PDB file of C-alpha atoms in Angstrom:
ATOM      1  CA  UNK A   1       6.326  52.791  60.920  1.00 65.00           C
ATOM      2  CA  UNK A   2       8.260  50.536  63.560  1.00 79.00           C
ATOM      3  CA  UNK A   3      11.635  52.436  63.768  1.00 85.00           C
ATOM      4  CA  UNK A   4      11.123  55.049  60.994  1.00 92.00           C
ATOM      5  CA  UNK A   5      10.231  58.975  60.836  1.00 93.00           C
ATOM      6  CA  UNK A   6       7.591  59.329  58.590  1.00 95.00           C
ATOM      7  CA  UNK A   7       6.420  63.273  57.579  1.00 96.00           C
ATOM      8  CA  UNK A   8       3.554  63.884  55.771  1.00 94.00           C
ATOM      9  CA  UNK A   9       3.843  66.131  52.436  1.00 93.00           C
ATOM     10  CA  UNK A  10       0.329  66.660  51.108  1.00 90.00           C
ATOM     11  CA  UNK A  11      -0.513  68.315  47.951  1.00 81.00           C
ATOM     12  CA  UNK A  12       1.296  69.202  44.097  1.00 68.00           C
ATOM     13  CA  UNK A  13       4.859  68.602  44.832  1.00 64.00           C
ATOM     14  CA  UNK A  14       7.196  70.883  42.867  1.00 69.00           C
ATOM     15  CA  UNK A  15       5.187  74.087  41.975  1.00 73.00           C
ATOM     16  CA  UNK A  16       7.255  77.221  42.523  1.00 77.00           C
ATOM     17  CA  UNK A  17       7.128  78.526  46.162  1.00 76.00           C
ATOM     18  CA  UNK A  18       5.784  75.319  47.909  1.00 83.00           C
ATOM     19  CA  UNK A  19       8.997  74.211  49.560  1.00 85.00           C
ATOM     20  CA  UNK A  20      10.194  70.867  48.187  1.00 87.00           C
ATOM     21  CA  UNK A  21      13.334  72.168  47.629  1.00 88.00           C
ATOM     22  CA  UNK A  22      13.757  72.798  50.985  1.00 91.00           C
ATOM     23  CA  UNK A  23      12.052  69.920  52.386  1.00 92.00           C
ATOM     24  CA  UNK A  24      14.464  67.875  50.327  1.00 92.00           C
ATOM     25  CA  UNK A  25      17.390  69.226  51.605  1.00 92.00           C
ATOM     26  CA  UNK A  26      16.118  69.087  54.959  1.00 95.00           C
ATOM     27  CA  UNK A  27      15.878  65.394  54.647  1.00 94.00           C
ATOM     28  CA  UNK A  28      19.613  65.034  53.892  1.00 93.00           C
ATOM     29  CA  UNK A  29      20.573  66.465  57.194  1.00 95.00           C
ATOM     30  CA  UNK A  30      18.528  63.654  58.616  1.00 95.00           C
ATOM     31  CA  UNK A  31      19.098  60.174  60.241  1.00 95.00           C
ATOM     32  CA  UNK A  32      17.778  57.550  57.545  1.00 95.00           C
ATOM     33  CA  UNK A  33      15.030  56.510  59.886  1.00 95.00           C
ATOM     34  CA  UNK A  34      13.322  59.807  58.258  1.00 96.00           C
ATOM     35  CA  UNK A  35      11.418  59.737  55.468  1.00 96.00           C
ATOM     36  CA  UNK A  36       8.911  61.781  53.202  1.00 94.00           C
ATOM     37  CA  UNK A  37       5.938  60.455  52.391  1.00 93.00           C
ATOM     38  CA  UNK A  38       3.967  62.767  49.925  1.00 91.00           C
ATOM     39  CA  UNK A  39       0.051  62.155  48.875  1.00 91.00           C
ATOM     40  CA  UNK A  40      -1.203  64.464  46.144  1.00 86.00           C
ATOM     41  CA  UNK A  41       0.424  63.624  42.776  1.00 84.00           C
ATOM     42  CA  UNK A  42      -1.720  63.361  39.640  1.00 82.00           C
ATOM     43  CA  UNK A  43      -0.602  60.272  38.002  1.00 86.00           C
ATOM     44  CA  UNK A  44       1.975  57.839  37.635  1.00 88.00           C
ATOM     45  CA  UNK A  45       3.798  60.310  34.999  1.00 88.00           C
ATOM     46  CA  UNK A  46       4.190  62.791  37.843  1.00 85.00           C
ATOM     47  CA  UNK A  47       5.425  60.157  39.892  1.00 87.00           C
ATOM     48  CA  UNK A  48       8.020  58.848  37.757  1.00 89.00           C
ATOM     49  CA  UNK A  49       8.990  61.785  37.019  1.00 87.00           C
ATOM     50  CA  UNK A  50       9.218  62.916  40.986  1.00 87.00           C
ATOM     51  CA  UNK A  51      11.332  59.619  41.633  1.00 90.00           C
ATOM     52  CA  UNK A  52      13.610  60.515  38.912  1.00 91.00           C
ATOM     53  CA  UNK A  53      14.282  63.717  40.873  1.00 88.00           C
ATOM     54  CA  UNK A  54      14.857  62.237  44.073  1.00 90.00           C
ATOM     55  CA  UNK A  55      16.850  59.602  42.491  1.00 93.00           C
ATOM     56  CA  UNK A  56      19.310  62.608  40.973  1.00 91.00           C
ATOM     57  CA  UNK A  57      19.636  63.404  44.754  1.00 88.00           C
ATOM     58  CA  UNK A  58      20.508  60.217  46.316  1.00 91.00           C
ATOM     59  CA  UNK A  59      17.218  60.070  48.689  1.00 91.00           C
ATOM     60  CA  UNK A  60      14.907  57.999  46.633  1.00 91.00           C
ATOM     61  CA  UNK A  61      15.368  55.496  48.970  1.00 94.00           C
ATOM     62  CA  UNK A  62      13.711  57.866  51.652  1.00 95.00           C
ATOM     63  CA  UNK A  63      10.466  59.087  49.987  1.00 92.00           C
ATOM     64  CA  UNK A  64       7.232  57.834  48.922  1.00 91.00           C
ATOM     65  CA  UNK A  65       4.641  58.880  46.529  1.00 89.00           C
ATOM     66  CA  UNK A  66       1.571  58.506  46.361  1.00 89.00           C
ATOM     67  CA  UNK A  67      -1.488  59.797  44.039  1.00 87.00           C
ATOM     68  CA  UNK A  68      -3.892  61.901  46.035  1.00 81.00           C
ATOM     69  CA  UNK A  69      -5.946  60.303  49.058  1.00 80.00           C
ATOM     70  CA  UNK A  70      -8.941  61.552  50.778  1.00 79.00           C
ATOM     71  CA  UNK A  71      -8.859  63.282  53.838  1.00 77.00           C
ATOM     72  CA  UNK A  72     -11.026  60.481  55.916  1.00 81.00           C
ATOM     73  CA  UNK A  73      -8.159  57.852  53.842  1.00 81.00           C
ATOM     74  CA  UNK A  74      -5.117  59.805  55.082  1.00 82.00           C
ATOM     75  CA  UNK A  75      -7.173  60.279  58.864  1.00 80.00           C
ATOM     76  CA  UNK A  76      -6.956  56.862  59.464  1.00 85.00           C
ATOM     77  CA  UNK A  77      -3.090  56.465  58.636  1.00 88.00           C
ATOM     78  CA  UNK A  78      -2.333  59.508  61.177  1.00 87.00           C
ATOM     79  CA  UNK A  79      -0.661  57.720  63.914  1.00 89.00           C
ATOM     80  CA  UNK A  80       1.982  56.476  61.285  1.00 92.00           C
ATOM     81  CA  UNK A  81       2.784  60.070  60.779  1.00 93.00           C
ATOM     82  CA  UNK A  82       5.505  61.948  63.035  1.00 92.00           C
ATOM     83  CA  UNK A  83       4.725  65.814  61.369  1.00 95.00           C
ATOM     84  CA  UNK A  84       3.131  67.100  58.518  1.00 95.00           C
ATOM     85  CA  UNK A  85       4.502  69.328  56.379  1.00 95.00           C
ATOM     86  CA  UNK A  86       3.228  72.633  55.738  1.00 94.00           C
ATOM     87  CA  UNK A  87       6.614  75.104  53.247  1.00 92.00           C
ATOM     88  CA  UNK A  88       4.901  77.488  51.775  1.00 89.00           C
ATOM     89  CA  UNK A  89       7.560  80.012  50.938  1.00 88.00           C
ATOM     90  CA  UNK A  90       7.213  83.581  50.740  1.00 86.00           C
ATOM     91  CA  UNK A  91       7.826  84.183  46.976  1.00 85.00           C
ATOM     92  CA  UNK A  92       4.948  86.459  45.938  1.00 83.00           C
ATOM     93  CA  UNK A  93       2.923  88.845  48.374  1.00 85.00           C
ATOM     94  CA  UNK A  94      -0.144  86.321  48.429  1.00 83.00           C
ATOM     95  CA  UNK A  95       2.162  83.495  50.026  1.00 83.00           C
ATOM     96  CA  UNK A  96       3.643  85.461  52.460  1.00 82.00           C
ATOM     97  CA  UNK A  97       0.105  86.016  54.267  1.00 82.00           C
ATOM     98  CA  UNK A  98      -1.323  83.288  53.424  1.00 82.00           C
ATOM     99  CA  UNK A  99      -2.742  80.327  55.325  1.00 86.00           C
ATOM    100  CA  UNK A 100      -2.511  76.821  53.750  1.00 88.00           C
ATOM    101  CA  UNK A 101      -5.868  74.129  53.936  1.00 87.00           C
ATOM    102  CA  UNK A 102      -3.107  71.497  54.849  1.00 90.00           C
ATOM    103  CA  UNK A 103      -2.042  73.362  57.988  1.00 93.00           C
ATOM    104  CA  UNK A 104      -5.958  73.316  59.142  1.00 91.00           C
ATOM    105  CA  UNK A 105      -5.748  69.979  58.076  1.00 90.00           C
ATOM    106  CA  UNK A 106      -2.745  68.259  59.722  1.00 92.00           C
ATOM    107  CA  UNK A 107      -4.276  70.080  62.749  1.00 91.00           C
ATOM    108  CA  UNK A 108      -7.848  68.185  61.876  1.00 89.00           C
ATOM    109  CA  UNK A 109      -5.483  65.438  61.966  1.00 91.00           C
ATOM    110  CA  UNK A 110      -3.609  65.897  65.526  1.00 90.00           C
ATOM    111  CA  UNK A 111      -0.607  65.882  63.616  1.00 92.00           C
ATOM    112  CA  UNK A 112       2.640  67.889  65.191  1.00 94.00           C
ATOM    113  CA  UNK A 113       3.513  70.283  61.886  1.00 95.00           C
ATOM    114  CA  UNK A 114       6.822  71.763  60.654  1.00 96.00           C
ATOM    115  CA  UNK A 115       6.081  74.991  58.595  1.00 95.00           C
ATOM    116  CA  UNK A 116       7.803  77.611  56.892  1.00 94.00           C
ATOM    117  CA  UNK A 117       7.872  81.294  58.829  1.00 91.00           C
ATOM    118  CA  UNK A 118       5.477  82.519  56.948  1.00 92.00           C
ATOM    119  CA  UNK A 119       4.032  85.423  59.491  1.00 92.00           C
ATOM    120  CA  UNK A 120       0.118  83.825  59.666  1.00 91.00           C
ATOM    121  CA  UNK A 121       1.403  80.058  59.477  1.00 93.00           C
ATOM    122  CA  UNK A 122       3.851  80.831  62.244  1.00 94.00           C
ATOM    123  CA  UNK A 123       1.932  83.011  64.664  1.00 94.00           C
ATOM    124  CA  UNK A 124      -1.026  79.885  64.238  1.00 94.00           C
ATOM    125  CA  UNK A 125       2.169  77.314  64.588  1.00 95.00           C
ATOM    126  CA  UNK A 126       3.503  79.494  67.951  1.00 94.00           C
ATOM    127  CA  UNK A 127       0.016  79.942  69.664  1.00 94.00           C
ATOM    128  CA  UNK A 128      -1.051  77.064  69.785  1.00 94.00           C
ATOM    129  CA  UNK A 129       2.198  75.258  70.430  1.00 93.00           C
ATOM    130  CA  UNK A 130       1.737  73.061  67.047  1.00 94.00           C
ATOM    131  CA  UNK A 131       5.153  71.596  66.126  1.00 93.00           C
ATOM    132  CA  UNK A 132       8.332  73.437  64.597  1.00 94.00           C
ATOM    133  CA  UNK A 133       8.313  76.584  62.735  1.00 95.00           C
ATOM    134  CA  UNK A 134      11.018  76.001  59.720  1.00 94.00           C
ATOM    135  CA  UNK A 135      14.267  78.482  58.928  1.00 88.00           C
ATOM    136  CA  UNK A 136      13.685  78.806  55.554  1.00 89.00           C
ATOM    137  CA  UNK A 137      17.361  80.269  54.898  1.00 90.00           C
ATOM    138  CA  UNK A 138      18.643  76.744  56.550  1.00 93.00           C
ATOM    139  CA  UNK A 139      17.727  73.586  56.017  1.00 94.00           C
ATOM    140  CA  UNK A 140      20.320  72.073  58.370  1.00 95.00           C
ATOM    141  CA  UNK A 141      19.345  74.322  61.382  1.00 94.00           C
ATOM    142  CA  UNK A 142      15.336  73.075  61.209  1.00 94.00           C
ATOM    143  CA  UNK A 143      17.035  69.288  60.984  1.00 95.00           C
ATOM    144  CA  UNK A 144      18.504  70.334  64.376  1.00 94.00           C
ATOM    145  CA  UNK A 145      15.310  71.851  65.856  1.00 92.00           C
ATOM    146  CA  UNK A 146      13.283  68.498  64.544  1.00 92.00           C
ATOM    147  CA  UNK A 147      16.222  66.464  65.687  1.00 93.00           C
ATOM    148  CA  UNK A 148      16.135  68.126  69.446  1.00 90.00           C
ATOM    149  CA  UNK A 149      12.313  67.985  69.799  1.00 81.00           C
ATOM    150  CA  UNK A 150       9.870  65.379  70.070  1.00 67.00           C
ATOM    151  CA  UNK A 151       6.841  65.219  68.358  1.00 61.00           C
ATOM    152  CA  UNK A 152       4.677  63.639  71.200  1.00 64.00           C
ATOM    153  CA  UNK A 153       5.224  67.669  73.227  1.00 74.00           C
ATOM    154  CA  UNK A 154       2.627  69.743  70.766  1.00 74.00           C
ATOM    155  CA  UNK A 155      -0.227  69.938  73.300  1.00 73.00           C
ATOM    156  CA  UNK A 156      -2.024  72.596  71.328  1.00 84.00           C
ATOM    157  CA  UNK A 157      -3.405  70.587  68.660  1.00 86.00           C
ATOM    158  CA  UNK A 158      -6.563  70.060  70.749  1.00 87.00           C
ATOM    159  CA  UNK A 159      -7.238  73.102  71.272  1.00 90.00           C
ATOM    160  CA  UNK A 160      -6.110  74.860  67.883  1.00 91.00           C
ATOM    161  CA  UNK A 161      -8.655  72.019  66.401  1.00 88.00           C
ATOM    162  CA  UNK A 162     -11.498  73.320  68.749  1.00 88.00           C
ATOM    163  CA  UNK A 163     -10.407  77.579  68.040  1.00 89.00           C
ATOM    164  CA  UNK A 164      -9.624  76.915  64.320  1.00 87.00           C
ATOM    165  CA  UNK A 165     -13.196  74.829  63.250  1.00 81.00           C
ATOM    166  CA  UNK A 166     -15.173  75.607  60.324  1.00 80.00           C
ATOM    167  CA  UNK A 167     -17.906  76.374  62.770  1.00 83.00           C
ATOM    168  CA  UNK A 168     -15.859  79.204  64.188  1.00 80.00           C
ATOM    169  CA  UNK A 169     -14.164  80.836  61.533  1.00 78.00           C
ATOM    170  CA  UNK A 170     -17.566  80.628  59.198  1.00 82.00           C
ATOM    171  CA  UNK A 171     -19.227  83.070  62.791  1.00 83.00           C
ATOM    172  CA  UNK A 172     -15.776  85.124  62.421  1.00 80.00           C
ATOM    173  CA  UNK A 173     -16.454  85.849  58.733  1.00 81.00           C
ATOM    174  CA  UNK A 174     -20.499  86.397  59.162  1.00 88.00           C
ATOM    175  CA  UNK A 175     -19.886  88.927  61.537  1.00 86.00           C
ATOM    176  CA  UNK A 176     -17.510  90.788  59.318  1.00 85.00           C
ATOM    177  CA  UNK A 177     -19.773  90.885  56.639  1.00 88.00           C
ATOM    178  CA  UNK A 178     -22.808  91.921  58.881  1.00 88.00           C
ATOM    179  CA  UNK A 179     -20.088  95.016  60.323  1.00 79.00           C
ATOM    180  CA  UNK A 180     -19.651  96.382  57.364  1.00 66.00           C
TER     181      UNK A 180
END
C-alpha cells in the first residue's frame, strides 16, 4: 500500500444501479496513487471481461480484481484499505431505501466509507461521522470532497460498530414483532 490509495469495491461489479459507472469516473478525477480494488467477481470470465472494460477506459492500470474473499480474508487486509465503497444508486424504489450488507460491513471492518446519497445509507454515513457521502450527479465534485478529507478523521466507526451489531438490530426487530 506504501504510497497508494487503495478503496475497497466489494460485491458483483456491473449490475444495473450499483455504481461502477460512477465509481469509475470518479477514479479519473483522481491522483494515480488511487486505485480500485474490487473482491466479488465470479470467475476469471468475469474478470477478463471487467479488465477489458477498464482497459476501454484507460484505468486498467488502476484497478484490481479479484474473485470473492471471505469476510475474516478481507478483515485481515483492512489496514491496506483507505475507504470502502458502498454506490448503490437510486434506480428503482427498493434502492433508494435500502441499506447495503457491505456498508455494515466496511463498518465491521473500521473502514472510512464513501457512499452514494441514498437517504438510509447517508443519514447512517452522517450520524455516525463514517466517511464521505457521494454526489451522485458528479463524479468530479466527490473526487474533491475525498481529495480534501482524510480518511484517518471518521471517529464514528467505533461506535456505529457497537449501535449497528447484529445483537442490536436482531432486539430492534423482536420487539417489533412482539408490538404488533
Amino acid at each position: 500500500k506504501e504510497g497508494k490509495e487503495l478503496l475497497l469495491y466489494m460485491g458483483r461489479n456491473f449490475i444495473r444501479g450499483r455504481g461502477m459507472d460512477f465509481t469509475l469516473e470518479m477514479l479519473k478525477y483522481l491522483p494515480e496513487h488511487y486505485f480500485l480494488i474490487i473482491f466479488g467477481c465470479s470467475n476469471n470470465k468475469e474478470i477478463q471481461m471487467l479488465q477489458k472494460i477498464f482497459k476501454a477506459k484507460n484505468i486498467d492500470h488502476r484497478i484490481k480484481t479479484f474473485k470473492f474473499a471471505s469476510l475474516s480474508d478481507l478483515y485481515h487486509l483492512r489496514s491496506y484499505f483507505s475507504y470502502g465503497l458502498s454506490m448503490i444508486e437510486p434506480i428503482y424504489f427498493s434502492y433508494n431505501y435500502s441499506l447495503p450488507n457491505k456498508l455494515f460491513e466496511y463498518i465491521m471492518m473500521d473502514l472510512p466509507v464513501i457512499a452514494s446519497d441514498i437517504p438510509e445509507q447517508k443519514k447512517i454515513v452522517n450520524a455516525y461521522n463514517l466517511g464521505i457521502v457521494a454526489e451522485l450527479e458528479s463524479p468530479v465534485i466527490t473526487a474533491q470532497k475525498l481529495l480534501s478529507m482524510g480518511s484517518n478523521q471518521y471517529h464514528g466507526l467505533e461506535d456505529a460498530r457497537k449501535a449497528l451489531s447484529w445483537e442490536n438490530e436482531k432486539q430492534k426487530l423482536l420487539n417489533i414483532y412482539q408490538d404488533n
